[in-house]
Short mmCIF file of C-alpha atoms in Angstrom, two decimals:
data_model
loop_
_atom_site.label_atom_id
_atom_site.label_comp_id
_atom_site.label_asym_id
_atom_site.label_seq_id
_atom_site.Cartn_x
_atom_site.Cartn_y
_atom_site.Cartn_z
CA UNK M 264 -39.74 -10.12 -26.53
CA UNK M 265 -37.04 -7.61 -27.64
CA UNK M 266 -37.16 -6.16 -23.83
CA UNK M 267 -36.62 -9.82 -22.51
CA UNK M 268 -33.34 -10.24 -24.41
CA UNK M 269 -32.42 -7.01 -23.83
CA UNK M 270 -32.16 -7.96 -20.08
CA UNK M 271 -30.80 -10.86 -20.93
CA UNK M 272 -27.75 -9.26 -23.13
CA UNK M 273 -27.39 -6.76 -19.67
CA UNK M 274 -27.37 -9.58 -17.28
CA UNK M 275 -24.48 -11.41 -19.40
CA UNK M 276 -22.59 -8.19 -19.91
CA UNK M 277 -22.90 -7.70 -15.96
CA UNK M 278 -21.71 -11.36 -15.31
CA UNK M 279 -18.92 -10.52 -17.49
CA UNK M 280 -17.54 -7.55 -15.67
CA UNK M 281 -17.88 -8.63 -12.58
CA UNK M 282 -16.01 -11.80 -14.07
CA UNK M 283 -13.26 -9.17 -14.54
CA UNK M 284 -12.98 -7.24 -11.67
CA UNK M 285 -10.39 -7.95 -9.58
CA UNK M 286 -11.62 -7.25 -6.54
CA UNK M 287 -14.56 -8.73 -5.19
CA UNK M 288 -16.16 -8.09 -1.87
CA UNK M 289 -15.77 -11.19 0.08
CA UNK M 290 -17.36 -10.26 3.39
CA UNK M 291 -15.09 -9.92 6.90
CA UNK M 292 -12.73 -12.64 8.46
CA UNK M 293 -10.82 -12.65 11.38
CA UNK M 294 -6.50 -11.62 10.87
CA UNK M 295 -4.74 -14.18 11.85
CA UNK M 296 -1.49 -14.47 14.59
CA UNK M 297 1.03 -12.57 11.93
CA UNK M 298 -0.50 -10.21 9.52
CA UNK M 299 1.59 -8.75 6.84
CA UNK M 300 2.64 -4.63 7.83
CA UNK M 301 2.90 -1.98 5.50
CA UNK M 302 2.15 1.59 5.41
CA UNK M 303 4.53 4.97 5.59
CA UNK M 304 4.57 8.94 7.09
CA UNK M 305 3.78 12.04 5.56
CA UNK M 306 5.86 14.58 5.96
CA UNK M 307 3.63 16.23 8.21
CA UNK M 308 2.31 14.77 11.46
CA UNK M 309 0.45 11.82 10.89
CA UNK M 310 1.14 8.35 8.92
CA UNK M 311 -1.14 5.28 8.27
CA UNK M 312 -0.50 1.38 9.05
CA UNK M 313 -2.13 -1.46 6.92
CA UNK M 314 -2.24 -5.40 7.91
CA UNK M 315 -3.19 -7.75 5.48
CA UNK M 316 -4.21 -11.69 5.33
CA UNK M 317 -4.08 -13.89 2.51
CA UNK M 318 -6.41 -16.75 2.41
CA UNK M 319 -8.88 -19.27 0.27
CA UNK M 320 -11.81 -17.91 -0.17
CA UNK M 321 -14.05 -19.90 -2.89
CA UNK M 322 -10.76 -21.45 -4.67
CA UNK M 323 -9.59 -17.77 -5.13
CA UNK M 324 -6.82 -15.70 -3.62
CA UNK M 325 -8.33 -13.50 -0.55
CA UNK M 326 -7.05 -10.49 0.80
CA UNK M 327 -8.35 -9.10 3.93
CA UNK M 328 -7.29 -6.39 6.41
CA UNK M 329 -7.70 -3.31 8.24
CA UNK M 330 -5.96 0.40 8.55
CA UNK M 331 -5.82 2.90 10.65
CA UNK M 332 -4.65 6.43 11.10
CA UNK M 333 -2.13 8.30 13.72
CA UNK M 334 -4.43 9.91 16.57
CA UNK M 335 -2.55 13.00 15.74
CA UNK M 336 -3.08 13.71 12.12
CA UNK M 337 -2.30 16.49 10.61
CA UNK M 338 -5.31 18.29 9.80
CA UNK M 339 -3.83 18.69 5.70
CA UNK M 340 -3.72 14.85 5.72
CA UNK M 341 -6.60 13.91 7.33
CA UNK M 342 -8.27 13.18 4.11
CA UNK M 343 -5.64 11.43 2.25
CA UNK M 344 -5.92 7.89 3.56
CA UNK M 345 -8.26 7.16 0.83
CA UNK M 346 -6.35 8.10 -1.89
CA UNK M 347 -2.94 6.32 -0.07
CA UNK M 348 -4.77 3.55 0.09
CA UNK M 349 -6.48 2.86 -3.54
CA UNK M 350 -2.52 3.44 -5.11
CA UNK M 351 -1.48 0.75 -2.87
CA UNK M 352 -1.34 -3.07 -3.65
CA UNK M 353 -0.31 -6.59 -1.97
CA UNK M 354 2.30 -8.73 -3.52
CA UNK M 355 2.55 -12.76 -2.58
CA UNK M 356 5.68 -13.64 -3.28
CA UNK M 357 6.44 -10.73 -5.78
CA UNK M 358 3.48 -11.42 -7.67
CA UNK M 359 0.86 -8.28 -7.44
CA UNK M 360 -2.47 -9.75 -6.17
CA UNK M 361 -4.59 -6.93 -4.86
CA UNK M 362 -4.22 -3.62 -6.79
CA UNK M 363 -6.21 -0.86 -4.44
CA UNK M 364 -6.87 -1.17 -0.77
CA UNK M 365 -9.91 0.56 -0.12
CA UNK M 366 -11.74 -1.73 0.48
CA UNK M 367 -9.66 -2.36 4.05
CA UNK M 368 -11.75 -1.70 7.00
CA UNK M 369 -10.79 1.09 9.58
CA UNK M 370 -9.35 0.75 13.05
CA UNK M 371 -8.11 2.27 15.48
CA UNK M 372 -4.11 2.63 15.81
CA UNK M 373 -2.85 -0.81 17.78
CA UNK M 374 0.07 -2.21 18.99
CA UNK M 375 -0.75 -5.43 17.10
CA UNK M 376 -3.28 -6.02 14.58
CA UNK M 377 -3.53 -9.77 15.03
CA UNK M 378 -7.35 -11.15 15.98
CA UNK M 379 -8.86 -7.58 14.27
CA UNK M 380 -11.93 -8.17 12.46
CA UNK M 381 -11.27 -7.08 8.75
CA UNK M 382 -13.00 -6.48 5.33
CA UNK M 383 -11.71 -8.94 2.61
CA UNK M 384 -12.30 -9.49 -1.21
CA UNK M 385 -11.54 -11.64 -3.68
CA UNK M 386 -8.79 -11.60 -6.32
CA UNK M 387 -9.36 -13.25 -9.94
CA UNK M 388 -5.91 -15.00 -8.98
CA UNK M 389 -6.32 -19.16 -7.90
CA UNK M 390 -5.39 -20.07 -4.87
CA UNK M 391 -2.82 -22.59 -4.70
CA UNK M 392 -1.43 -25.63 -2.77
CA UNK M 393 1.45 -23.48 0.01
CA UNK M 394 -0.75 -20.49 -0.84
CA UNK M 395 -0.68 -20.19 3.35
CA UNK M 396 3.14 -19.81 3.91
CA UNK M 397 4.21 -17.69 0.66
CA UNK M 398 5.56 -13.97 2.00
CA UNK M 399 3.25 -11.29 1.75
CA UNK M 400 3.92 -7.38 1.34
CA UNK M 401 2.14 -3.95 1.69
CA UNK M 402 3.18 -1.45 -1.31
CA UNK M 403 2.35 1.99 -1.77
CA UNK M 404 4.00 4.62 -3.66
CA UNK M 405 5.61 7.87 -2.65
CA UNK M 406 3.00 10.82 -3.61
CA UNK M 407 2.23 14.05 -2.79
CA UNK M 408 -0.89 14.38 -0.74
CA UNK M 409 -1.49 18.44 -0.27
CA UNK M 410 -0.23 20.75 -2.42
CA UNK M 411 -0.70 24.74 -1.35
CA UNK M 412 2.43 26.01 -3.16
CA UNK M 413 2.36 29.61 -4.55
CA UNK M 414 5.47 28.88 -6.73
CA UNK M 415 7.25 25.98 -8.36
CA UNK M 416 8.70 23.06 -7.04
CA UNK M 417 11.90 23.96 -4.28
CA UNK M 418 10.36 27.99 -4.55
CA UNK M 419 8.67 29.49 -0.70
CA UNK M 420 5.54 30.52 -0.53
CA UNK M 421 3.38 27.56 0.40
CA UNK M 422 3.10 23.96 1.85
CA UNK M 423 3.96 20.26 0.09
CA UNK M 424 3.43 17.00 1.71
CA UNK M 425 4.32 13.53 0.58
CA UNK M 426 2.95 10.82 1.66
CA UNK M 427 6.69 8.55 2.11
CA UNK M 428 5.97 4.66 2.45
CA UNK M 429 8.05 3.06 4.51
CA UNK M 430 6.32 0.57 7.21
CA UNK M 431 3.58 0.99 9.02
CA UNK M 432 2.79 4.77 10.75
CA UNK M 433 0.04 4.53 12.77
CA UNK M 434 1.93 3.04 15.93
CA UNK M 435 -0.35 4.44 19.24
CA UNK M 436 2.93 4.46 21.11
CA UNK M 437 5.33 5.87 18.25
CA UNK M 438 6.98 9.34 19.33
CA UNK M 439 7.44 10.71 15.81
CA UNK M 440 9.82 12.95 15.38
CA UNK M 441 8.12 16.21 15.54
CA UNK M 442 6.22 15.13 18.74
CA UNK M 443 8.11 17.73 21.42
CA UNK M 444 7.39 18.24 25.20
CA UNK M 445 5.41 15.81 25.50
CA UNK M 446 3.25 15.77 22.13
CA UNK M 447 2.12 19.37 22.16
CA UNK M 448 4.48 20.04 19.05
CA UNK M 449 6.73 22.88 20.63
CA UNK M 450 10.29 22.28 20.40
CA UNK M 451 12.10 23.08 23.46
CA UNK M 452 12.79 21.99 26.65
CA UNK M 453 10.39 21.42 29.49
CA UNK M 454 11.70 23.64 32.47
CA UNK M 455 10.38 23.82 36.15
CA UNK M 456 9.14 26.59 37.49
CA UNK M 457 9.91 25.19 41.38
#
């Protein structure tokens, strides 16, 4: 008897925090024509791009979307999409709705995300009548992502990178800055030898 309602006082303390987590896995979906962009740079080679649905799923606020990487990471921020992405959040309308985006599936760097298959959850926030056509946005703070310094902040010795939001990063066809001659990362000029 005791053991019975001892499951039974687990089983309602489960239902209850699940109750309360925000986000719920909700299965995949399909992103639709004009998924909201966000994302950023580091300051080393690399940046990430996130696109993000909103829709009804159950009566509740959905979220679904993908991400994906620049082809030519930097090998000290290979590892920091996951971190990136759980400090990041979707507003609708300036109200938060999603507060970590790991759950976002990976793709590969595109063009356009539109028609991408994508992970989604569910939010404890209603959905609501116009729901559909309220604005949504990507946010993620500015952070460092490697830190190797042998000194203080500003002093040599040693390598910081930031992670700087900013739009999305992961463009297959975006020339960052520090791509030279042709993406081999050597500044200079290309000069023939004929």
């Amino acid at each position: 008897m005791i053991n019975a309602v001892k499951l039974s006082l687990a089983a309602i303390g489960l239902t209850g925090l699940i109750a309360c987590t925000p986000n719920v896995p909700a299965g995949q979906a399909t992103l639709g024509p004009s998924p909201a962009m966000g994302g950023g740079t580091f300051t080393s080679p690399g940046g990430i791009s996130v696109a993000v649905d909103a829709r009804n799923i159950g009566g509740r606020t959905g979220i679904c979307g993908v991400w994906a990487e620049s082809i030519n990471q930097s090998v000290m921020t290979r590892r920091s999409a996951p971190k990136v992405l759980d400090s990041g959040g979707v507003t609708m309308a300036g109200q938060g709705v999603a507060q970590g985006l790991g759950f976002l599936r990976q793709v590969d760097p595109a063009e356009s995300y539109a028609g991408m298959e994508a992970n989604c959850i569910t939010t404890d926030r209603p959905w609501r009548a116009g729901d559909e056509a309220r604005p949504l946005k990507v946010h993620f703070p500015r952070q460092v992502v490697f830190n190797d310094l042998d000194g203080g902040f500003g002093e040599s010795g040693g390598i910081l990178i930031w992670f700087r939001p900013g739009g999305p990063g992961a463009h297959p066809s975006d020339r960052k800055p520090w791509y030279h001659l042709g993406g081999t990362g050597v500044s200079g000029e290309i000069v023939s030898d004929q």
